[in-house]
mmCIF file of C-alpha atoms in Angstrom:
data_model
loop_
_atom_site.group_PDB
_atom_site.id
_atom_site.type_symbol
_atom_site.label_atom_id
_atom_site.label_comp_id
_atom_site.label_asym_id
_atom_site.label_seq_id
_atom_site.Cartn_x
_atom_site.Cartn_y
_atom_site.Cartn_z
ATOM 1 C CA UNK A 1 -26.232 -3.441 0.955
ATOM 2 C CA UNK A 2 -27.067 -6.957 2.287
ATOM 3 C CA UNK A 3 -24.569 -8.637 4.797
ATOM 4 C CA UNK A 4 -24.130 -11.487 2.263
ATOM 5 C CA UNK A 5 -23.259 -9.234 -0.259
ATOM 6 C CA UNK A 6 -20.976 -7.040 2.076
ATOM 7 C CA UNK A 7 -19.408 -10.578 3.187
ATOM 8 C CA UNK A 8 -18.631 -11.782 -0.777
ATOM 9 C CA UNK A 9 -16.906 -8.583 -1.606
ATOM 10 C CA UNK A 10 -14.662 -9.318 1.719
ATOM 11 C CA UNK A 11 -13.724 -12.610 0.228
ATOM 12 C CA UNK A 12 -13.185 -10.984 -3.029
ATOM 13 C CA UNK A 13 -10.782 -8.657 -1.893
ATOM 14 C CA UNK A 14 -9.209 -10.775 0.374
ATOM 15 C CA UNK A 15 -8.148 -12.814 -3.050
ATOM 16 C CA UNK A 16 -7.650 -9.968 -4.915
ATOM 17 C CA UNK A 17 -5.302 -9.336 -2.406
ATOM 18 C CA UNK A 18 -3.332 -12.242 -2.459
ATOM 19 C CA UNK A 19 -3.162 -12.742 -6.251
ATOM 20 C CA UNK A 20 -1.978 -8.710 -5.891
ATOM 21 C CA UNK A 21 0.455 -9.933 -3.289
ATOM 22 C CA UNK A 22 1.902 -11.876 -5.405
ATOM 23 C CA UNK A 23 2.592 -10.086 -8.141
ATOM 24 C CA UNK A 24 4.184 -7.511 -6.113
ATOM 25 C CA UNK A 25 6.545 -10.173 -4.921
ATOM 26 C CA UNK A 26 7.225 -11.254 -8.073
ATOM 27 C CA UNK A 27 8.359 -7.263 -8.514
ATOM 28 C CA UNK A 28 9.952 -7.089 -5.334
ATOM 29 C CA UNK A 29 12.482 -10.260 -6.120
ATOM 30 C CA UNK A 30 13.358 -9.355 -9.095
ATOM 31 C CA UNK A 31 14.378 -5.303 -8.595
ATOM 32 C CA UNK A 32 14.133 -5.138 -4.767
ATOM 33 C CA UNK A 33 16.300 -8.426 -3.170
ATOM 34 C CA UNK A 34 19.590 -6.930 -5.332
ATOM 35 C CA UNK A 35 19.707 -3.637 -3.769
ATOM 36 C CA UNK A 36 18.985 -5.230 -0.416
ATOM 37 C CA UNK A 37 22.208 -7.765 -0.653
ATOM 38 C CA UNK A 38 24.440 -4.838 -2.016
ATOM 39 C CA UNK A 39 23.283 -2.952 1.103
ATOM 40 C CA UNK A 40 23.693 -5.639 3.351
ATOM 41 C CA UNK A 41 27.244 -6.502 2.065
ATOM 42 C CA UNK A 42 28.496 -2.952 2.020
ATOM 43 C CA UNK A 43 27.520 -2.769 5.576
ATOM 44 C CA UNK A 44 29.373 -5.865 5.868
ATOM 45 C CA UNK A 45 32.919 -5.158 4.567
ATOM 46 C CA UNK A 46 32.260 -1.423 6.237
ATOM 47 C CA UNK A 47 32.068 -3.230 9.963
ATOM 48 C CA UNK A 48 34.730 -5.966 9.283
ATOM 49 C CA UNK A 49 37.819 -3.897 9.585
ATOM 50 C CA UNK A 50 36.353 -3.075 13.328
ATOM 51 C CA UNK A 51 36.495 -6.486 14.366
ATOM 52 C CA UNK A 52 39.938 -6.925 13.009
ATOM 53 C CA UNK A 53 40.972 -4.546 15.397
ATOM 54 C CA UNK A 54 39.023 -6.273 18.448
ATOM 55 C CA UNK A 55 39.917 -8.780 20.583
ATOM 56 C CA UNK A 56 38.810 -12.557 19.872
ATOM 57 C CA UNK A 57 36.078 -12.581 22.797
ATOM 58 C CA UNK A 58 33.694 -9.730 21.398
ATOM 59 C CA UNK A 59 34.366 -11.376 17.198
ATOM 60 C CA UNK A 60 32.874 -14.300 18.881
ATOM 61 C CA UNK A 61 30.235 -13.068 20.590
ATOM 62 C CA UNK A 62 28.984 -11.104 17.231
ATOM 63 C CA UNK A 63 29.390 -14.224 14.570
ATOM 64 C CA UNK A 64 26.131 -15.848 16.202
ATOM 65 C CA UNK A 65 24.395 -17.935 14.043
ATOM 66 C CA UNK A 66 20.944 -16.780 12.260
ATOM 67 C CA UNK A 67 18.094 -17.646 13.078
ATOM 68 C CA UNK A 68 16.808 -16.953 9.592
ATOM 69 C CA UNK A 69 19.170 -17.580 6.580
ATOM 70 C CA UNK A 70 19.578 -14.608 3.935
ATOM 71 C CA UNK A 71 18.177 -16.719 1.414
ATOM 72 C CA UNK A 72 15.173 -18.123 3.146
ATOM 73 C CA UNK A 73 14.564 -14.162 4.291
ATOM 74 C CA UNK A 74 14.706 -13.309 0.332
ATOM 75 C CA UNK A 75 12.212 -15.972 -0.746
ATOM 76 C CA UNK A 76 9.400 -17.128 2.111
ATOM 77 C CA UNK A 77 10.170 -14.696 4.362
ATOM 78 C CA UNK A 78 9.180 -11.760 1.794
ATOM 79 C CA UNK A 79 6.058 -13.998 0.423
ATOM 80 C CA UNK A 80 5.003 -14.718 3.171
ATOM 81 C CA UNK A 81 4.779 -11.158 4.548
ATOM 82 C CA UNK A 82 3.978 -9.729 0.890
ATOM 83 C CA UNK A 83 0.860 -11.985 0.962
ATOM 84 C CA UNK A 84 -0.590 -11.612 4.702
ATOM 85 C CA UNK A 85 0.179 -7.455 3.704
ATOM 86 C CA UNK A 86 -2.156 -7.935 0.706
ATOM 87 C CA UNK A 87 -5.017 -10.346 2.088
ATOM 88 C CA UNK A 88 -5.539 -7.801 4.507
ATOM 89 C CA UNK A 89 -4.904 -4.522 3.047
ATOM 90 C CA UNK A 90 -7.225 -6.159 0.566
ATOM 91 C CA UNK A 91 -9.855 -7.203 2.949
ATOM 92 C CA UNK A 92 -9.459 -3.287 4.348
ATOM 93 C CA UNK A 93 -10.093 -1.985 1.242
ATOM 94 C CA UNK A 94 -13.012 -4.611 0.392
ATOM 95 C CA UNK A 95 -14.862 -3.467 3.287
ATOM 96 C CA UNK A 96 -14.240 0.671 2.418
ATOM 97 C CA UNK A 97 -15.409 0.161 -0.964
ATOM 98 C CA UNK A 98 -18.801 -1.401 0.110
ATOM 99 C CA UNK A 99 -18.753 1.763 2.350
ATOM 100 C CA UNK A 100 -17.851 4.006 -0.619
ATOM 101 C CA UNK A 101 -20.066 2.378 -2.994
ATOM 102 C CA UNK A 102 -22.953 4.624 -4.491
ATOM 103 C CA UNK A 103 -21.735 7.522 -2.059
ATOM 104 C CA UNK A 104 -19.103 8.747 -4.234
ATOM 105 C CA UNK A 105 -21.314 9.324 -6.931
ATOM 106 C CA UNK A 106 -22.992 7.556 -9.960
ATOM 107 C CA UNK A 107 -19.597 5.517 -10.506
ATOM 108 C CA UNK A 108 -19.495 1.854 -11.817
ATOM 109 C CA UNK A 109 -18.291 -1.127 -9.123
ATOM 110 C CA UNK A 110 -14.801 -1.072 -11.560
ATOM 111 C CA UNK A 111 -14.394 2.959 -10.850
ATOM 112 C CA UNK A 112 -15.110 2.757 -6.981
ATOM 113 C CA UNK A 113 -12.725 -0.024 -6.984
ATOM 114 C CA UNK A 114 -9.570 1.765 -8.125
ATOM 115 C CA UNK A 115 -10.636 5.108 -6.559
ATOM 116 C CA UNK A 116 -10.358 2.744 -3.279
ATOM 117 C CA UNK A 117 -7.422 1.451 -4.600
ATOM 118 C CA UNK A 118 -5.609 4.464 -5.546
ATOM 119 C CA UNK A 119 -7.073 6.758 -2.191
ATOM 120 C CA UNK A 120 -5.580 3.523 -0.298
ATOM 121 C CA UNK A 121 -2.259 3.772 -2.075
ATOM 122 C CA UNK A 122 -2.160 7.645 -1.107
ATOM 123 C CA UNK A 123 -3.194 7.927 2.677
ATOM 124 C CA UNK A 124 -1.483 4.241 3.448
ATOM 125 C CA UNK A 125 1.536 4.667 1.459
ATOM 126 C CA UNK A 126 2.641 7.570 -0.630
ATOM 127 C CA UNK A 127 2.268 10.605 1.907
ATOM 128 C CA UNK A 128 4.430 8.687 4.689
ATOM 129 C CA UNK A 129 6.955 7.726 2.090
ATOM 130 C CA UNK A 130 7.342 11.371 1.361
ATOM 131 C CA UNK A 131 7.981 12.110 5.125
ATOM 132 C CA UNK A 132 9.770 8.874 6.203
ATOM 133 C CA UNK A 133 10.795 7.114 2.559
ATOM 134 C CA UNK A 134 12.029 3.330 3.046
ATOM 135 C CA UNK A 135 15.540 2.511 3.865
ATOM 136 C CA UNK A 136 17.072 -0.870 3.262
ATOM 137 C CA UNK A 137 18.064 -3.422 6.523
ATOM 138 C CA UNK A 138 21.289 -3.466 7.956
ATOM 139 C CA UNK A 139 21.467 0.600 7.042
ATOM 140 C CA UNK A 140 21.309 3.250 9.870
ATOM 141 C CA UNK A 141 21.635 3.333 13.503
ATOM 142 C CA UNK A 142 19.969 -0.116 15.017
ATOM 143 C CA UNK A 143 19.349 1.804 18.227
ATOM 144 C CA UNK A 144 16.750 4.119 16.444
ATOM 145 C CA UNK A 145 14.606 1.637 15.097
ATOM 146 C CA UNK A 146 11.891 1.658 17.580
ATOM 147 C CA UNK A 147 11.536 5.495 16.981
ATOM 148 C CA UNK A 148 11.729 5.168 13.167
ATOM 149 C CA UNK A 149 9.126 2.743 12.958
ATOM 150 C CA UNK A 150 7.074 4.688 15.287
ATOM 151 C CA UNK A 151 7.281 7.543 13.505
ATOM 152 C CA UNK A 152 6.087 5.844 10.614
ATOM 153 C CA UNK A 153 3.260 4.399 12.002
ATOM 154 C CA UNK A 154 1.907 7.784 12.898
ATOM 155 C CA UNK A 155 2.622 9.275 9.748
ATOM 156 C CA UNK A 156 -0.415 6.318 8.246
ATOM 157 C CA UNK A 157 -2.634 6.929 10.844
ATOM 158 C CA UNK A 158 -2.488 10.705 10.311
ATOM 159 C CA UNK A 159 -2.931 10.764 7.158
ATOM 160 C CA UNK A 160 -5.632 7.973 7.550
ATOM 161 C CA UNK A 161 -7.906 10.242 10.130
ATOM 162 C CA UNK A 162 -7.261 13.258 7.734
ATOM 163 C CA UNK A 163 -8.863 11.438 5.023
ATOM 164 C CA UNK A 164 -11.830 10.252 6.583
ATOM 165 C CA UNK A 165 -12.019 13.609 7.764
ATOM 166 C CA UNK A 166 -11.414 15.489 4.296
ATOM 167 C CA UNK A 167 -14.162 12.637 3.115
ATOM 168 C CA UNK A 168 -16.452 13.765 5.579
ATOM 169 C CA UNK A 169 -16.071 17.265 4.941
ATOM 170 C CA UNK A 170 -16.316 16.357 1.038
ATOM 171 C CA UNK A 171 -19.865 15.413 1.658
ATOM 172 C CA UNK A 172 -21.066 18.065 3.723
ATOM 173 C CA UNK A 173 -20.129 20.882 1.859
ATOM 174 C CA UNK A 174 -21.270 19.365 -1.804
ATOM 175 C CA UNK A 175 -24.770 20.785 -1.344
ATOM 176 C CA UNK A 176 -23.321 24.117 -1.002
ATOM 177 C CA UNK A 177 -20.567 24.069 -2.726
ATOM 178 C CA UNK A 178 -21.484 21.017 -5.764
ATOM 179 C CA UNK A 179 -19.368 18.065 -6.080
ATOM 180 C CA UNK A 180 -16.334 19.573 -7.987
ATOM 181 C CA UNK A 181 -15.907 22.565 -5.753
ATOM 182 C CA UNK A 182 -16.275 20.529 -2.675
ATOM 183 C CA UNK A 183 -14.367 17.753 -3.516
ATOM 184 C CA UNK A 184 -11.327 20.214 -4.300
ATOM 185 C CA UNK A 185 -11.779 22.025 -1.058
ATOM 186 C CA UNK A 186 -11.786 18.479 0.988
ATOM 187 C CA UNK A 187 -8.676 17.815 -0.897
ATOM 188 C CA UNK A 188 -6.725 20.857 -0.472
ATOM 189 C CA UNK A 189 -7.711 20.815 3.377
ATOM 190 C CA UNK A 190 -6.023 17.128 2.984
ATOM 191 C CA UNK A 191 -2.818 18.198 1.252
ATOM 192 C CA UNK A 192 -2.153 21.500 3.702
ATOM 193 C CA UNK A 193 -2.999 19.403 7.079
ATOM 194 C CA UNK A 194 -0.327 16.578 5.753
ATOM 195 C CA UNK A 195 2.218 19.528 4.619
ATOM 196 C CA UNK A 196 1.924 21.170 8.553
ATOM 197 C CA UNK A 197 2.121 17.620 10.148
ATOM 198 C CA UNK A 198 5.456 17.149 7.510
ATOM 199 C CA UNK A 199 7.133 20.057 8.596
ATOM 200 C CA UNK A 200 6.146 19.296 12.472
ATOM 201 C CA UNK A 201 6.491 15.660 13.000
ATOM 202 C CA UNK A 202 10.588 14.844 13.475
ATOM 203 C CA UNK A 203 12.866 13.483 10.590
ATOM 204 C CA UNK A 204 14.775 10.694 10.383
ATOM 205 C CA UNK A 205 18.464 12.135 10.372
ATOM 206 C CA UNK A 206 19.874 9.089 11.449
ATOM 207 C CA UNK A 207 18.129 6.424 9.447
ATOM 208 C CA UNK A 208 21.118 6.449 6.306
ATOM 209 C CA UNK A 209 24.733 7.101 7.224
ATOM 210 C CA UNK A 210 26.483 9.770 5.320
ATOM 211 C CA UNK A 211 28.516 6.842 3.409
ATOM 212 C CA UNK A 212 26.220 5.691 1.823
ATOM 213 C CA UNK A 213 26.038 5.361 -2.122
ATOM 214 C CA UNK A 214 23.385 7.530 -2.819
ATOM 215 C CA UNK A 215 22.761 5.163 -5.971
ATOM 216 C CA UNK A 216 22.107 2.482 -3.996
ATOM 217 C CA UNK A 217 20.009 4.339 -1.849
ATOM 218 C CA UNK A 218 17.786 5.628 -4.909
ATOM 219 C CA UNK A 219 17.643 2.002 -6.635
ATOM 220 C CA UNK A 220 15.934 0.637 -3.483
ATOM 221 C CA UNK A 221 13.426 3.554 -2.605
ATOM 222 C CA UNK A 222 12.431 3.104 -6.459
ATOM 223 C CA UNK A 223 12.039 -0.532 -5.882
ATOM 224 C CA UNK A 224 9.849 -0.161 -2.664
ATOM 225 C CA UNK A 225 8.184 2.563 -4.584
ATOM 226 C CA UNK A 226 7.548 0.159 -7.669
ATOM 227 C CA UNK A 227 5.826 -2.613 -5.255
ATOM 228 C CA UNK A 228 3.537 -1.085 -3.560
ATOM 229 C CA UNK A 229 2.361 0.816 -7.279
ATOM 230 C CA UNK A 230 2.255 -2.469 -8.384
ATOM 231 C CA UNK A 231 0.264 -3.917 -5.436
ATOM 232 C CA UNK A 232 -2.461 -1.385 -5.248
ATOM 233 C CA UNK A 233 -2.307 -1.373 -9.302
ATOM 234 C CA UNK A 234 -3.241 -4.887 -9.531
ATOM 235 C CA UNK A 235 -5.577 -5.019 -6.370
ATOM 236 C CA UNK A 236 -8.107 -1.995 -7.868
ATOM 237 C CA UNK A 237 -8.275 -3.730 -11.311
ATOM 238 C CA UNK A 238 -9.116 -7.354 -10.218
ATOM 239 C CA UNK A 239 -11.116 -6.592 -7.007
ATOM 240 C CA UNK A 240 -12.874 -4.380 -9.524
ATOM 241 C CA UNK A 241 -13.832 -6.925 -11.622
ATOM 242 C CA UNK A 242 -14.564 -9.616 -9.315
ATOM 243 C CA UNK A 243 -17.259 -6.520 -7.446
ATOM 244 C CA UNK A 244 -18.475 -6.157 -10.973
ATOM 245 C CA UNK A 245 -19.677 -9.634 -11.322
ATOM 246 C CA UNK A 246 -21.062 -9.928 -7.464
ATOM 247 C CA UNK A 247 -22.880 -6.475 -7.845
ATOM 248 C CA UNK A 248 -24.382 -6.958 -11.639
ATOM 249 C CA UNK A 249 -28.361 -8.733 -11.439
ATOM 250 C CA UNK A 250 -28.448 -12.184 -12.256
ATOM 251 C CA UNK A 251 -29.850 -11.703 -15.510
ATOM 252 C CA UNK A 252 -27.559 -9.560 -16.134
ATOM 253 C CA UNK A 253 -24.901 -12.334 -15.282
ATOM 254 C CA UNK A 254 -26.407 -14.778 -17.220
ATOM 255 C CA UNK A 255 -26.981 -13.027 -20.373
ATOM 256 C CA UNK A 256 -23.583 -11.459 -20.581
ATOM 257 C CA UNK A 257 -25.148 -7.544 -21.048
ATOM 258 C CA UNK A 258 -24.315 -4.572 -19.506
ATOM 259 C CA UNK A 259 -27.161 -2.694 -17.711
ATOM 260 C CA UNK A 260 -26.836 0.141 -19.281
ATOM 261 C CA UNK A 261 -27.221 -2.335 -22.959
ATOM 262 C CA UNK A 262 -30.301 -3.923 -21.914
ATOM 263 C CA UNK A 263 -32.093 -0.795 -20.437
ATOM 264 C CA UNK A 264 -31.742 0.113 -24.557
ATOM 265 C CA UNK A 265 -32.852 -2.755 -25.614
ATOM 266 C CA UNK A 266 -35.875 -3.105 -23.846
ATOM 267 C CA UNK A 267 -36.512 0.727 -24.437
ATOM 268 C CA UNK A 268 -36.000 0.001 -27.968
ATOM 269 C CA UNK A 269 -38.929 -3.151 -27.770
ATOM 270 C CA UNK A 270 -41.107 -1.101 -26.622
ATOM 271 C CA UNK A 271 -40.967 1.780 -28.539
#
């Protein structure tokens, strides 16, 4: 594949990714923000009757103002971070499907792009949700942070290497074993390396406190859930489209035909 061509598909997914972006911020105003606010009010009225109790010096020191005001937070703050997430998860993905492209076998520019898509969702997403699943703000113990998001951060970049690795090991063992066999084998070595590194790696016991409403709880993990579905959804279907029309001959292009529906045609001419 031709730098030009690799470089077009990186702008395509790059605005794939945005328009994807903001979709899923569309999603994550509308059934995310709520559960967020109840969580950050609960934990609200849960600390106030401590600072009742305190003197006036520390309730002073803890009403500083923010920097960043709840509703400016809810609305640029999550664009803003929705979008950069997408332009370059999208740009990632861009540059793995030209890498996946005619490798994977005899599948269309559309099917590569959402078995990108949906691979992406998996190894970046799902798995470490499983092991470490989101937790709203303002929940848990702030001095655990650090480790939590550590943790979490490891979890992608395990289950990132395993991938490439279970990809690698997809390839080499399809002239022995065919496509089917080996692709099952490369995923099964996937699923059992992530289950060991789940039962090894350390949970987060302290990330929810025991008082909170499990419903809550629930309603935002489903939410999370829901945007990032949405996201990588979105993303495989219109970077798929937009590869179609970079990757299909000019002719092609011009004429409106499928490859596949001129190859007939022509066949048919000459017959």
């Amino acid at each position: 594949m031709h730098t030009s061509t690799v470089r077009t598909l990186l702008v395509r997914g790059m605005i794939a990714g945005v328009v994807a972006g903001l979709l899923a911020f569309a999603l994550a105003y509308v059934v995310g923000e709520p559960s967020i606010d109840s969580s950050i009010a609960l934990e609200e009225s849960q600390s106030a009757p401590a600072h009742e109790h305190g003197d006036a010096a520390p309730a002073s020191a803890e009403e500083e103002e923010e920097l960043v005001t709840r509703p400016v937070q809810s609305t640029f703050g999550l664009a803003t971070g929705v979008l950069v997430y997408g332009v370059a998860l999208g740009g990632i993905a861009s540059l793995a499907f030209a890498l996946c492209l005619g490798r994977v076998g005899r599948l269309r520019p559309r099917a590569t792009a959402a078995l990108v898509a949906g691979a992406a969702f998996t190894t970046v997403y799902l798995v470490p949700f499983l092991k470490y699943p989101a937790t709203p703000p303002a929940v848990g113990n702030p001095d655990t942070i650090g480790k939590r998001t550590t943790l979490f951060f490891l979890m992608i970049v395990l289950s990132v290497l395993v991938a490439v690795v279970a990809v690698i090991a997809g390839r080499r063992l399809a002239p022995k074993l065919g496509n089917w066999n080996a692709t099952v084998a490369a995923g099964g070595g996937y699923v059992v390396v992530m289950a060991v590194a789940c039962l090894l790696l350390p949970a987060n016991s302290d990330a929810v406190k025991e008082t909170f409403p499990a419903a809550l709880l629930w309603e935002f993990r489903l939410a999370s859930l829901a945007v990032q579905v949405l996201l990588w959804t979105a993303f495989g279907l219109i970077f798929g489209a937009l590869a179609e029309r970079v990757l299909r001959p000019a002719d092609d292009r011009f004429t409106g035909r499928d490859p596949e529906a001129r190859t007939e045609a022509s066949a048919a001419r000459t017959g």
